[in-house]
Tab-separated table of C-alpha atoms in Angstrom:
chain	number	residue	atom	x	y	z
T	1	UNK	CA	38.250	-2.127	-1.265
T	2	UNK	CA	34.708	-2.067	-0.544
T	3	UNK	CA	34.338	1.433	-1.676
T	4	UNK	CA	36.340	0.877	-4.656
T	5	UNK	CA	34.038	-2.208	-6.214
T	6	UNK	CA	30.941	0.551	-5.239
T	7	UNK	CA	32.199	3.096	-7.279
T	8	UNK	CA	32.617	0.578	-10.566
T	9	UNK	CA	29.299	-0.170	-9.839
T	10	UNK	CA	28.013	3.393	-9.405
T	11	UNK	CA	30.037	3.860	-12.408
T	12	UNK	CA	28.513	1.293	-14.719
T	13	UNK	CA	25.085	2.568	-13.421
T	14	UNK	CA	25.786	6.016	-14.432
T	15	UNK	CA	27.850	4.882	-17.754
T	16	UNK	CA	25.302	3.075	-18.868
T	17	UNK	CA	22.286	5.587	-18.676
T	18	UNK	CA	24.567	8.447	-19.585
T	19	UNK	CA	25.634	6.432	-22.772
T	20	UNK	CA	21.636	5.398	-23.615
T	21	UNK	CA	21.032	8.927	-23.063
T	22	UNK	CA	23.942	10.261	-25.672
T	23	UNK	CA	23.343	7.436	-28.473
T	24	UNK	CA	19.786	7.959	-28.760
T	25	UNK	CA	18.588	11.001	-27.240
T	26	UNK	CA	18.069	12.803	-30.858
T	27	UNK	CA	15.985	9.367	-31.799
T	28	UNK	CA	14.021	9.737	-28.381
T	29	UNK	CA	13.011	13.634	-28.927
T	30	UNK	CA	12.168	13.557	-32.506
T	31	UNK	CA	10.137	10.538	-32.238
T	32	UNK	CA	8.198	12.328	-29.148
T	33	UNK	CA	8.129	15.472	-31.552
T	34	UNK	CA	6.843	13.847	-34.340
T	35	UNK	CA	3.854	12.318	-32.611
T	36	UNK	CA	3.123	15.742	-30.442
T	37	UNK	CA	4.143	18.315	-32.802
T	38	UNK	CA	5.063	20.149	-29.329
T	39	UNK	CA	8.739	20.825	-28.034
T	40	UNK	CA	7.607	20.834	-24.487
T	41	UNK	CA	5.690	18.017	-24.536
T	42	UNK	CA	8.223	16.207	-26.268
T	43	UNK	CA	10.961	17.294	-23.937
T	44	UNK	CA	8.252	15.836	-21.119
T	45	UNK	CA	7.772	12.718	-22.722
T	46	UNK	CA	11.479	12.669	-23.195
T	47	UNK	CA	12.302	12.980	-19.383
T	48	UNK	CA	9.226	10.585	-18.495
T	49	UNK	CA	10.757	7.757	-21.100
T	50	UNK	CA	14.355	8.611	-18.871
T	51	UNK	CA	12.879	8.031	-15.080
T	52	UNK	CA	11.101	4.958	-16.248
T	53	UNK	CA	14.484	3.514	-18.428
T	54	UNK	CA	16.195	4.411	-15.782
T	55	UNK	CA	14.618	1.657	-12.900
T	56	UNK	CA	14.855	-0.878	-15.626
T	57	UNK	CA	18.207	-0.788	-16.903
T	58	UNK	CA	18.977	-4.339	-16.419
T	59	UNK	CA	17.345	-5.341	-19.213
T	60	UNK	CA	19.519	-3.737	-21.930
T	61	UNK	CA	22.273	-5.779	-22.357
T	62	UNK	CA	23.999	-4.008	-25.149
T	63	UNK	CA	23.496	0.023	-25.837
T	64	UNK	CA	24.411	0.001	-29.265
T	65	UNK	CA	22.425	-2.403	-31.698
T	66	UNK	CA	18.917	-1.813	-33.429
T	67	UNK	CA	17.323	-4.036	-30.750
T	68	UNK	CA	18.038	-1.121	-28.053
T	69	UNK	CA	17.118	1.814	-30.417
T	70	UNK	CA	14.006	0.527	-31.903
T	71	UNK	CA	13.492	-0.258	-27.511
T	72	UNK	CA	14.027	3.000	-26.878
T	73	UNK	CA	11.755	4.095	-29.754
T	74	UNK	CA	8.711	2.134	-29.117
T	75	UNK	CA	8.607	3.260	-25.117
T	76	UNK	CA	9.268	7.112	-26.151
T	77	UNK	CA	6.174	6.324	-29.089
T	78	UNK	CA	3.464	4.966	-26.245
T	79	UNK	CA	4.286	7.367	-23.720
T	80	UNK	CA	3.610	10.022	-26.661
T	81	UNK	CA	0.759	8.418	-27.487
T	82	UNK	CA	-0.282	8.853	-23.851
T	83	UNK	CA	0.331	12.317	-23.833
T	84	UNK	CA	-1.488	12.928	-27.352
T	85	UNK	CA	-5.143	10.770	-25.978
T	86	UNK	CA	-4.575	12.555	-22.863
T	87	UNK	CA	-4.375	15.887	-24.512
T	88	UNK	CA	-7.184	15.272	-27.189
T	89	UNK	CA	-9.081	13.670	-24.251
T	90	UNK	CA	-8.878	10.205	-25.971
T	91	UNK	CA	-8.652	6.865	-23.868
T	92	UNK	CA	-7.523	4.013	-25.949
T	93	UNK	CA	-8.872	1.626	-23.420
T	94	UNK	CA	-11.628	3.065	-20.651
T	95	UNK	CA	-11.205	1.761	-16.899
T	96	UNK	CA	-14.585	1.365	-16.978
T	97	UNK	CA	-14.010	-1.946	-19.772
T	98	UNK	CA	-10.778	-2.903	-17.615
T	99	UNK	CA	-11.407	-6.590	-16.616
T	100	UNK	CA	-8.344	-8.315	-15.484
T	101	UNK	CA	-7.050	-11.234	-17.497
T	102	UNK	CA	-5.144	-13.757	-15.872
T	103	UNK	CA	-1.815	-14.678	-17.475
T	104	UNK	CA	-2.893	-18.102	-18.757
T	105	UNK	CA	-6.213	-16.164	-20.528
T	106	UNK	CA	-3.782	-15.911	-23.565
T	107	UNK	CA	-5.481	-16.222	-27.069
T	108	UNK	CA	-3.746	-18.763	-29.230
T	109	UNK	CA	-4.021	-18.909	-32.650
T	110	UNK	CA	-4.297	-21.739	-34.500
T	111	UNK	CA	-1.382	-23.730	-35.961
T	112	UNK	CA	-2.981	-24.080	-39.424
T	113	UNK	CA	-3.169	-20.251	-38.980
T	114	UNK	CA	0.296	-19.715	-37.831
T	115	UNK	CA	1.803	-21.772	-40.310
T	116	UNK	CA	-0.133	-19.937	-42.944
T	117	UNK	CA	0.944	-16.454	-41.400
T	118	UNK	CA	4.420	-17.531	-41.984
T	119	UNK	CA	3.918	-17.493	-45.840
T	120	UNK	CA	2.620	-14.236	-45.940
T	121	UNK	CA	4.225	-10.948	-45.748
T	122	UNK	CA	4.832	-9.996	-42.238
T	123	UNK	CA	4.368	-6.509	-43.638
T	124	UNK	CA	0.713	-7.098	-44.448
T	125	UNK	CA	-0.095	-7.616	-40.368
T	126	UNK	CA	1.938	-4.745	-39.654
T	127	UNK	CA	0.495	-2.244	-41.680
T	128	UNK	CA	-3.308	-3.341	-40.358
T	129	UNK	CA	-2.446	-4.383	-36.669
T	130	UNK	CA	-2.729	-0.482	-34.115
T	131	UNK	CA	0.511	0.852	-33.619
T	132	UNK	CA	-0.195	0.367	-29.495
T	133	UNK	CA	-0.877	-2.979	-29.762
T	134	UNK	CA	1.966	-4.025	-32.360
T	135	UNK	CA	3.936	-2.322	-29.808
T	136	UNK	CA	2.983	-3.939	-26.429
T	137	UNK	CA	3.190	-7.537	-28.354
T	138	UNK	CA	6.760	-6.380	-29.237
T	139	UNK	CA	7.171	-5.387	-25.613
T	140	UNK	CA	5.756	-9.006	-24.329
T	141	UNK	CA	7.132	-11.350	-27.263
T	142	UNK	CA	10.318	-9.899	-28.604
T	143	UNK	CA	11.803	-8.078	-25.602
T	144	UNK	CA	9.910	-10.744	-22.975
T	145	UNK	CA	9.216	-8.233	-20.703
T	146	UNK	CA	7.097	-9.267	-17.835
T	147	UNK	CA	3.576	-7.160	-17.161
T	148	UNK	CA	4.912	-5.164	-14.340
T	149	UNK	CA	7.826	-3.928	-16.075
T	150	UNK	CA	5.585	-2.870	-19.365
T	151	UNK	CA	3.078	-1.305	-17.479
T	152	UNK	CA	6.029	0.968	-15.402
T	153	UNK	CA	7.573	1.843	-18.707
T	154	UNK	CA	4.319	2.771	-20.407
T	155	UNK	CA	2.985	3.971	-17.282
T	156	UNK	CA	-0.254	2.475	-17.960
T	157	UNK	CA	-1.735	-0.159	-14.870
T	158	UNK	CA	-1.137	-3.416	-15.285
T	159	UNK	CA	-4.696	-4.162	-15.521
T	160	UNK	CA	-4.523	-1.899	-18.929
T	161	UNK	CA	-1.466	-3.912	-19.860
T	162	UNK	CA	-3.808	-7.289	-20.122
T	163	UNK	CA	-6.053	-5.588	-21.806
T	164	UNK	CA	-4.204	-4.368	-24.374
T	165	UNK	CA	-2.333	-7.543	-24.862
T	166	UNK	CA	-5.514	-9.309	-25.079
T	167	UNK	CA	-7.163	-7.163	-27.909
T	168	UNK	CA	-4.270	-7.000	-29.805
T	169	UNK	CA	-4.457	-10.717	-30.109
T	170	UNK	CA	-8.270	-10.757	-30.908
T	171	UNK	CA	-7.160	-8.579	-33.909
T	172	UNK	CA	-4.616	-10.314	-35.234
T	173	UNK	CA	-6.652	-12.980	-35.390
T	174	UNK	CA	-9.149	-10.788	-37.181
T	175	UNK	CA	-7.006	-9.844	-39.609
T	176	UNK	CA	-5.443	-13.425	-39.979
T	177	UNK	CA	-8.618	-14.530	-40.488
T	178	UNK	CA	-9.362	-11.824	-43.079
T	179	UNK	CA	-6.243	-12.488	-44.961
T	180	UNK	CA	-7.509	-16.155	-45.834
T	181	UNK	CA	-6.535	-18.221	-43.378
T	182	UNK	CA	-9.188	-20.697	-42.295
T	183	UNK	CA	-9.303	-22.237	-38.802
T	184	UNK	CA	-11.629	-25.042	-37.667
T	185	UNK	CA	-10.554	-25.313	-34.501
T	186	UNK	CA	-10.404	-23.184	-30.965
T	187	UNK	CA	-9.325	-23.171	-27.825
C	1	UNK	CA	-14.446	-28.713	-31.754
C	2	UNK	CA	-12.140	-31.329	-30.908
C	3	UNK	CA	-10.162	-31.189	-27.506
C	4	UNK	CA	-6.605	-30.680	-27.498
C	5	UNK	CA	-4.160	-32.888	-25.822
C	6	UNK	CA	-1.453	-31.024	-23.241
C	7	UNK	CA	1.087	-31.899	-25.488
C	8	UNK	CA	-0.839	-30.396	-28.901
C	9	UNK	CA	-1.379	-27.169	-26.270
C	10	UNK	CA	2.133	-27.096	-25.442
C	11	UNK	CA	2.842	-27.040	-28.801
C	12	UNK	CA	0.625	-24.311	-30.342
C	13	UNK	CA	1.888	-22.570	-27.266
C	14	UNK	CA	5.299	-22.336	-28.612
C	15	UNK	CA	4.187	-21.925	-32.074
C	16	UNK	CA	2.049	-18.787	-31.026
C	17	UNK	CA	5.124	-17.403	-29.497
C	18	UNK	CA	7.354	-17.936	-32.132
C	19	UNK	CA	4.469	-16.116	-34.295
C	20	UNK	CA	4.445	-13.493	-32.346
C	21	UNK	CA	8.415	-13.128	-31.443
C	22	UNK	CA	8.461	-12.636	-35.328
C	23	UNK	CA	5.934	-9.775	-35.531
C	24	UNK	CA	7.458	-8.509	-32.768
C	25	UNK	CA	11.062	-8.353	-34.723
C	26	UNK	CA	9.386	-7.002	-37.613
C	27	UNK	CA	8.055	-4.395	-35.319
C	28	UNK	CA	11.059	-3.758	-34.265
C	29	UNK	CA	12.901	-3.366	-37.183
C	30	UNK	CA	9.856	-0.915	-38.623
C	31	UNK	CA	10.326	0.782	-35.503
C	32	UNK	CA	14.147	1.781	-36.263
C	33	UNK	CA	13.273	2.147	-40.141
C	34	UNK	CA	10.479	5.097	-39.159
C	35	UNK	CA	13.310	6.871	-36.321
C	36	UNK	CA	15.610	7.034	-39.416
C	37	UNK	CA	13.172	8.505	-41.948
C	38	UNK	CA	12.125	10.810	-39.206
C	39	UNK	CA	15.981	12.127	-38.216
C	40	UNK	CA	16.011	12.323	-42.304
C	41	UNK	CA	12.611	14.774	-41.938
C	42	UNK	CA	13.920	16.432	-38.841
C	43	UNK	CA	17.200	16.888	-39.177
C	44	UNK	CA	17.353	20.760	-38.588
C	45	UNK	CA	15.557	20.284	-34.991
C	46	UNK	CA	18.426	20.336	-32.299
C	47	UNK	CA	17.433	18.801	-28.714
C	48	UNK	CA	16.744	21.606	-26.485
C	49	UNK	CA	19.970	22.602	-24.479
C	50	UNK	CA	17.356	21.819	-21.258
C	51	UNK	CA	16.259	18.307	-21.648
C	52	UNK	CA	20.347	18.176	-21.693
C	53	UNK	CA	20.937	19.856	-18.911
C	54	UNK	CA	17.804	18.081	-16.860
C	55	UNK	CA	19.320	14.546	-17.815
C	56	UNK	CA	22.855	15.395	-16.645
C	57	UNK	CA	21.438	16.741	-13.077
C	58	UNK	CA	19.246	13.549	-13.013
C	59	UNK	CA	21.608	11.352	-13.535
C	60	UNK	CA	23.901	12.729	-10.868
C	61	UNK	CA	20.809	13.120	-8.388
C	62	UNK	CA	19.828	9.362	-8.967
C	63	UNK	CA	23.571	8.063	-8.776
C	64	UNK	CA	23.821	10.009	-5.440
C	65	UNK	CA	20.655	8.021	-4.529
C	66	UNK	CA	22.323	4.982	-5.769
C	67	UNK	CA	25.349	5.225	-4.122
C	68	UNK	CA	23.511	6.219	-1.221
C	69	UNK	CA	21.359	2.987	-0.936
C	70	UNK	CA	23.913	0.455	-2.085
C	71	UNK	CA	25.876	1.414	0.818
C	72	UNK	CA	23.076	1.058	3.518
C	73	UNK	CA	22.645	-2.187	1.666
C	74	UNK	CA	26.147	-3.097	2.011
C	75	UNK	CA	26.251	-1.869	5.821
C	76	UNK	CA	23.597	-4.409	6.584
C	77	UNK	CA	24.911	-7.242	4.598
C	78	UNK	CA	28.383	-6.825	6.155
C	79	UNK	CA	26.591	-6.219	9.407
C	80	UNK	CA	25.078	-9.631	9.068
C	81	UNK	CA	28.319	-11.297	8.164
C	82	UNK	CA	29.752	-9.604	11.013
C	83	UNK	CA	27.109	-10.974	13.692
C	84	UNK	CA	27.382	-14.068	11.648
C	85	UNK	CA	31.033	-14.668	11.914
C	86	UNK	CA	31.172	-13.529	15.769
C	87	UNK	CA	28.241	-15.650	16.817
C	88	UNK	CA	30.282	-18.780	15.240
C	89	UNK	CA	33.420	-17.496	17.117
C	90	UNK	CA	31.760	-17.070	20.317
C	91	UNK	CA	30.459	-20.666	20.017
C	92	UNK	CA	33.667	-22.333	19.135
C	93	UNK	CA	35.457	-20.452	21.731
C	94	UNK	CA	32.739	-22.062	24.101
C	95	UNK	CA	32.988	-25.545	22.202
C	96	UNK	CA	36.899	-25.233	23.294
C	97	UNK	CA	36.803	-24.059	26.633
C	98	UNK	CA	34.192	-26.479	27.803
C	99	UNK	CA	35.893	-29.375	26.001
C	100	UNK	CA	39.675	-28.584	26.684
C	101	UNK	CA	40.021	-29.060	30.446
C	102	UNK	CA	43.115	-26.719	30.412
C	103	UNK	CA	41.588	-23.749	29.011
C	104	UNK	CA	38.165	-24.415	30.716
C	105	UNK	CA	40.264	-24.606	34.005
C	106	UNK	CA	42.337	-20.881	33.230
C	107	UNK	CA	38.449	-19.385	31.885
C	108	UNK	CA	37.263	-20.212	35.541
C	109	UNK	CA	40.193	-19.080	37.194
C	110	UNK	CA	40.054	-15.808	35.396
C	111	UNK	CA	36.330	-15.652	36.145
C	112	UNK	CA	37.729	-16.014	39.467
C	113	UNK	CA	39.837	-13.717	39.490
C	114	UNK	CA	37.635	-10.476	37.641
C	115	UNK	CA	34.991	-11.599	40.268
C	116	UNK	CA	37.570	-10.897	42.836
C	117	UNK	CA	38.525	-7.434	41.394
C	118	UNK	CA	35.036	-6.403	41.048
C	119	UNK	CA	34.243	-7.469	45.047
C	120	UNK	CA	37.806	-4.997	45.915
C	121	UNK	CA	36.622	-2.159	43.694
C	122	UNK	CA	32.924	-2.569	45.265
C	123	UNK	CA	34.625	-2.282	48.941
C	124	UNK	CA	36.215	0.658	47.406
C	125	UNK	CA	33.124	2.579	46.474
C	126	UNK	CA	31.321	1.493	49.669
C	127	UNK	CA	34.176	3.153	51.891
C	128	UNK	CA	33.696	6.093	49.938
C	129	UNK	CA	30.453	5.484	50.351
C	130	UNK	CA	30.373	6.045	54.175
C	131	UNK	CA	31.789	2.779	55.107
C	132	UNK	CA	33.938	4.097	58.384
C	133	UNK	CA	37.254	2.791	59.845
C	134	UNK	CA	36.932	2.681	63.363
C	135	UNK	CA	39.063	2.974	66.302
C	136	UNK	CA	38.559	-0.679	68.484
C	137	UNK	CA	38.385	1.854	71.582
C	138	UNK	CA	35.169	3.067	70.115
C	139	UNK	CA	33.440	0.172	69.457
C	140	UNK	CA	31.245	-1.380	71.445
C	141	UNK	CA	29.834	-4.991	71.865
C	142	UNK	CA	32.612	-6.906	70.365
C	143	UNK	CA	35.146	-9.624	71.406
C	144	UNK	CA	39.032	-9.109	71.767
C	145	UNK	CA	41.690	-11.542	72.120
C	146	UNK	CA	43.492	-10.963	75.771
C	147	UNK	CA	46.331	-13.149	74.755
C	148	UNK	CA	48.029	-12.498	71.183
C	149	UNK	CA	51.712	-13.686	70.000
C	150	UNK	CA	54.993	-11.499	70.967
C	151	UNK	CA	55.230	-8.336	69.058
C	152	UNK	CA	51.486	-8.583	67.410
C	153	UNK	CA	49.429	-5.093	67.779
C	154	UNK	CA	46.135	-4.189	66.127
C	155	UNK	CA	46.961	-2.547	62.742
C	156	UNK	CA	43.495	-2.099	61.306
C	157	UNK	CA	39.894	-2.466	62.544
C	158	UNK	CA	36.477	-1.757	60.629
C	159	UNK	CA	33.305	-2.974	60.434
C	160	UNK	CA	31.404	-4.186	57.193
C	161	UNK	CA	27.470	-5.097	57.639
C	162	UNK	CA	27.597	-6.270	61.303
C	163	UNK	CA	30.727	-7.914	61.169
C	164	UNK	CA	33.990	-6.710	62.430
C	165	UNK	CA	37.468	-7.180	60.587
C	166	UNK	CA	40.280	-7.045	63.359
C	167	UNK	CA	44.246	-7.283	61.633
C	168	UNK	CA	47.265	-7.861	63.716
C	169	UNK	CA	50.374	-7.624	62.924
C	170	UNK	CA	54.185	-8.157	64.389
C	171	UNK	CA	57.460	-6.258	63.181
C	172	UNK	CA	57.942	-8.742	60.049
C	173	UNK	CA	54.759	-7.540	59.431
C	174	UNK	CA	53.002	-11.492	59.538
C	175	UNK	CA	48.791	-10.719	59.846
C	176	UNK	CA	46.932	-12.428	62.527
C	177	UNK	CA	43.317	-11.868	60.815
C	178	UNK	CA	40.443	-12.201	63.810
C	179	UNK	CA	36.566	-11.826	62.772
C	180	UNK	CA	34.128	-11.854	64.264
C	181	UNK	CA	30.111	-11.235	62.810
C	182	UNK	CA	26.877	-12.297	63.412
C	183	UNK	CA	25.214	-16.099	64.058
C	184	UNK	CA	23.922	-15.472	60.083
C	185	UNK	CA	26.420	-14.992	58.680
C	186	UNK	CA	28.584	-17.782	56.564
C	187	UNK	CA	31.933	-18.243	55.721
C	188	UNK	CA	33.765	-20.750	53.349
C	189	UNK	CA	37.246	-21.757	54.461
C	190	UNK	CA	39.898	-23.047	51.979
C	191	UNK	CA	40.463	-26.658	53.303
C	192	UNK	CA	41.856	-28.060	50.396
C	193	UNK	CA	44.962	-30.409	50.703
C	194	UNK	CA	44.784	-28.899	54.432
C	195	UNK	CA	44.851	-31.121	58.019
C	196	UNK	CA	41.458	-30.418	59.630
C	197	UNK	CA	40.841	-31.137	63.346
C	198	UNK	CA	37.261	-30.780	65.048
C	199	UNK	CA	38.282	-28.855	68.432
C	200	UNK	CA	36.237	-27.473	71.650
C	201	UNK	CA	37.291	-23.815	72.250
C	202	UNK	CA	35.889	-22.738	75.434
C	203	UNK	CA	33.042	-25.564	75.374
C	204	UNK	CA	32.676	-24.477	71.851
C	205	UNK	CA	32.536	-26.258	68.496
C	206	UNK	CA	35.236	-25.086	66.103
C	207	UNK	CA	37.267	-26.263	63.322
C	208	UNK	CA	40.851	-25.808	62.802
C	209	UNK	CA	42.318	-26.303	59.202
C	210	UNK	CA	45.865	-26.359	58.984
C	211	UNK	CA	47.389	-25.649	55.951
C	212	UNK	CA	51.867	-25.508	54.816
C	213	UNK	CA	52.230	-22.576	57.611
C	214	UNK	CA	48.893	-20.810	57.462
C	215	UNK	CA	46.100	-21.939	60.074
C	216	UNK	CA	42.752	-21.392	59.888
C	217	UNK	CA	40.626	-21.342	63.260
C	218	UNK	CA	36.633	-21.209	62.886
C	219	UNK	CA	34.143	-21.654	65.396
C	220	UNK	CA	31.326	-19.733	67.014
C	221	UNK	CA	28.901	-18.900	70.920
C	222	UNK	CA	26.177	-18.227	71.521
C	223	UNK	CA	26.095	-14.443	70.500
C	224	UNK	CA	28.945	-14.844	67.188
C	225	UNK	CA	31.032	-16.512	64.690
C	226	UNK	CA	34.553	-16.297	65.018
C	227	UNK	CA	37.262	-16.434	62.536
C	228	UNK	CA	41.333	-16.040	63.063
C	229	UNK	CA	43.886	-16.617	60.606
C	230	UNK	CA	47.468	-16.382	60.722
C	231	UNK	CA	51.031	-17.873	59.827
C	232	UNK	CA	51.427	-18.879	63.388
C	233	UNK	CA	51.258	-22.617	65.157
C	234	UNK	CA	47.845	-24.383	66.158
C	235	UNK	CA	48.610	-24.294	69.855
C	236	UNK	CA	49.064	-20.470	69.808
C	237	UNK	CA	45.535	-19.997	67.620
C	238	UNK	CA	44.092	-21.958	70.206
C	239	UNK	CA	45.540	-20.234	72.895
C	240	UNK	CA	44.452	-17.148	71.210
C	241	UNK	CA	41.152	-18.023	70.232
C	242	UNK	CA	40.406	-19.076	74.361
C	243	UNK	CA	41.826	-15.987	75.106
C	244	UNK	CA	38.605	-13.740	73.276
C	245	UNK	CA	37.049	-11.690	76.117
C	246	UNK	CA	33.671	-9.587	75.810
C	247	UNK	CA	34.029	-5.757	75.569
């Protein structure tokens, strides 16, 4: 009996990255292409974005929906993007500026300011906000992941993880600011 | 700059999250809007046979591993019910047999008893061990009963850590058991639900326990401690035990 309820659960295991890896592995490589322009490194990045999926599979509920694929999407786009600073010698953030930020160092943004972001075009942050940092605030907000598990799927520190997460919110608040929205007051 | 109350926090807390749940959706939804423009751009590039065959290997390697390490894990956990459920069975056995004076009464006996079987096999191995069965004739230093009942002979004689072991028998094959060891040594004598009489044997101290047929005879000189035991009457143990002569 006992080995019967391990093999479902083997079974799910293996069902469930086998069926990630069928549904979207054309998305996965062609998004990895597209950014490297290199069918090794894509088929790298590829493998890389498997391993890491592959310790966090608890947290895909449902394989197929958008809110998976676009998952899928955004980790194979920042581990290309690693790849790509790596290979052009870029750092988007140097260890030397790494300063940890505790969990409760969050910016907030004003309420006037949020209220007024809601009557504006979403679009309009998009388009100005860095990919990388659109993409860990999805990671954080949207798919509540917790530091740890962004930084192992990004593989990026956790330290870099803050950071990120913190400059992202100093610029949307830049470009909130710049899109008309006054604020009196701060934190 | 005004201070905020934990209350106004809490709430521009939740508002920034909502805020930023929101972008993240949008995000999100970009994200699978750009994967389909790009399958639309690259749709002549197949996935390289490799990365296929590399993820089918993987996933077999890490469900081996998987399979591997949920069953250590479930060795341990049933381990630990195991030891779990056997340390609670072990203490409500005890909780029974201490508090059921039936059972507690049979556990002793059968302590008893095992005790007894290990002290036979241990004579055993220590007459394998060298332990010898001597001849009375070859003795020396030991006492011997000049008088013994019609018909009784000596059947077996040995000698066990200073003490000698003397069995008589007669044709029905009834024991007369006579023992004789050193001023040390100590003996217990059954003397439950038995008639016990102090006696003088030869100017000696003794005891004589008298039990249904069996009787008991236990005293001691200067030199030993005696010990005879047979189905036989108390005025022939007596006679018997006055009888004992130096060799």
């Amino acid at each position: 009996m006992i080995t019967f309820l391990m093999t479902i659960d083997d079974l799910k295991a293996r069902n469930k990255l086998e069926e990630l890896y069928k549904t979207y592995h054309k998305e996965m490589y062609i998004t990895a292409y597209s950014i490297l322009r290199d069918h090794h490194e894509a088929e790298d990045v590829v493998q890389n974005a498997i391993i890491r999926l592959s310790n966090n599979l608890k947290k895909i509920s449902k394989i197929k929906c958008k809110k998976t694929r676009s998952y899928l999407v955004i980790i194979v786009r920042n581990l290309s993007y690693n790849v790509y600073n790596k290979r052009k010698k870029l750092y988007l953030i140097e260890h030397s500026e790494v300063q940890r930020l505790p969990d409760t160092e969050e910016i907030l943004m004003e309420e006037q300011l949020i209220k007024a972001s809601f009557s504006l075009e979403m679009d309009q942050f998009l388009k100005q906000l860095h990919q990388p940092y659109l993409d860990i605030l999805t990671l954080r907000y949207y798919y509540e992941l917790e530091i740890k598990e962004i930084s192992n799927l990004l593989d990026i520190t956790d330290n870099n993880v803050y950071v990120r997460i913190h400059r992202a919110l100093t610029a949307l608040k830049e470009i909130l600011k710049k899109e008309g929205v006054n604020y009196e007051q701060t934190l | 700059m005004s201070k905020l109350s934990n209350e106004d926090k809490e709430h521009l807390k939740r508002m920034n999250d909502t805020f930023l749940y929101n972008l993240g959706y949008h995000n999100s939804k970009n994200a699978n809007d750009d994967v389909d423009a790009l399958l639309e751009e690259y749709k002549d590039i197949e996935v390289p046979e490799s990365l296929n065959n590399w993820f089918f290997g993987y996933n077999k390697e890490i469900v081996r591993k998987y399979r591997q390490k949920k069953h250590v894990s479930n060795l341990l956990k049933y381990s630990k019910r195991i030891a779990a459920m056997l340390i609670i069975f072990i203490i409500m056995s005890s909780v029974v047999i201490m508090s059921v004076d039936s059972f507690r009464i049979r556990f002793f006996n059968m302590v008893v008893e095992t005790s007894q079987k290990f002290t036979l096999v241990s004579q055993e191995e220590n007459t394998a061990n060298g332990l010898k069965y001597e001849l009375v004739s070859d003795w020396s230093d030991y006492y011997y009963p000049a008088y013994l009942p019609k018909d009784y002979t000596l059947a077996d004689a040995r000698i066990l850590n200073n003490t000698k072991y003397m069995t008589f028998k007669n044709l029905d094959d009834l024991e007369i058991r006579f023992t004789q060891g050193g001023l040390k040594s100590q003996s217990q004598i059954d003397s439950e639900n038995g008639e016990i009489i102090e006696l003088l044997i030869n100017g000696n101290e003794g005891i004589l326990v008298i039990k249904e047929d069996i009787s008991i005879l236990y005293w001691s000189n200067q030199e030993k401690v005696f010990y005879i035991q047979g189905a036989i009457d108390k005025t022939t143990i007596i006679r018997i035990a006055e009888s004992i002569e130096k060799k």
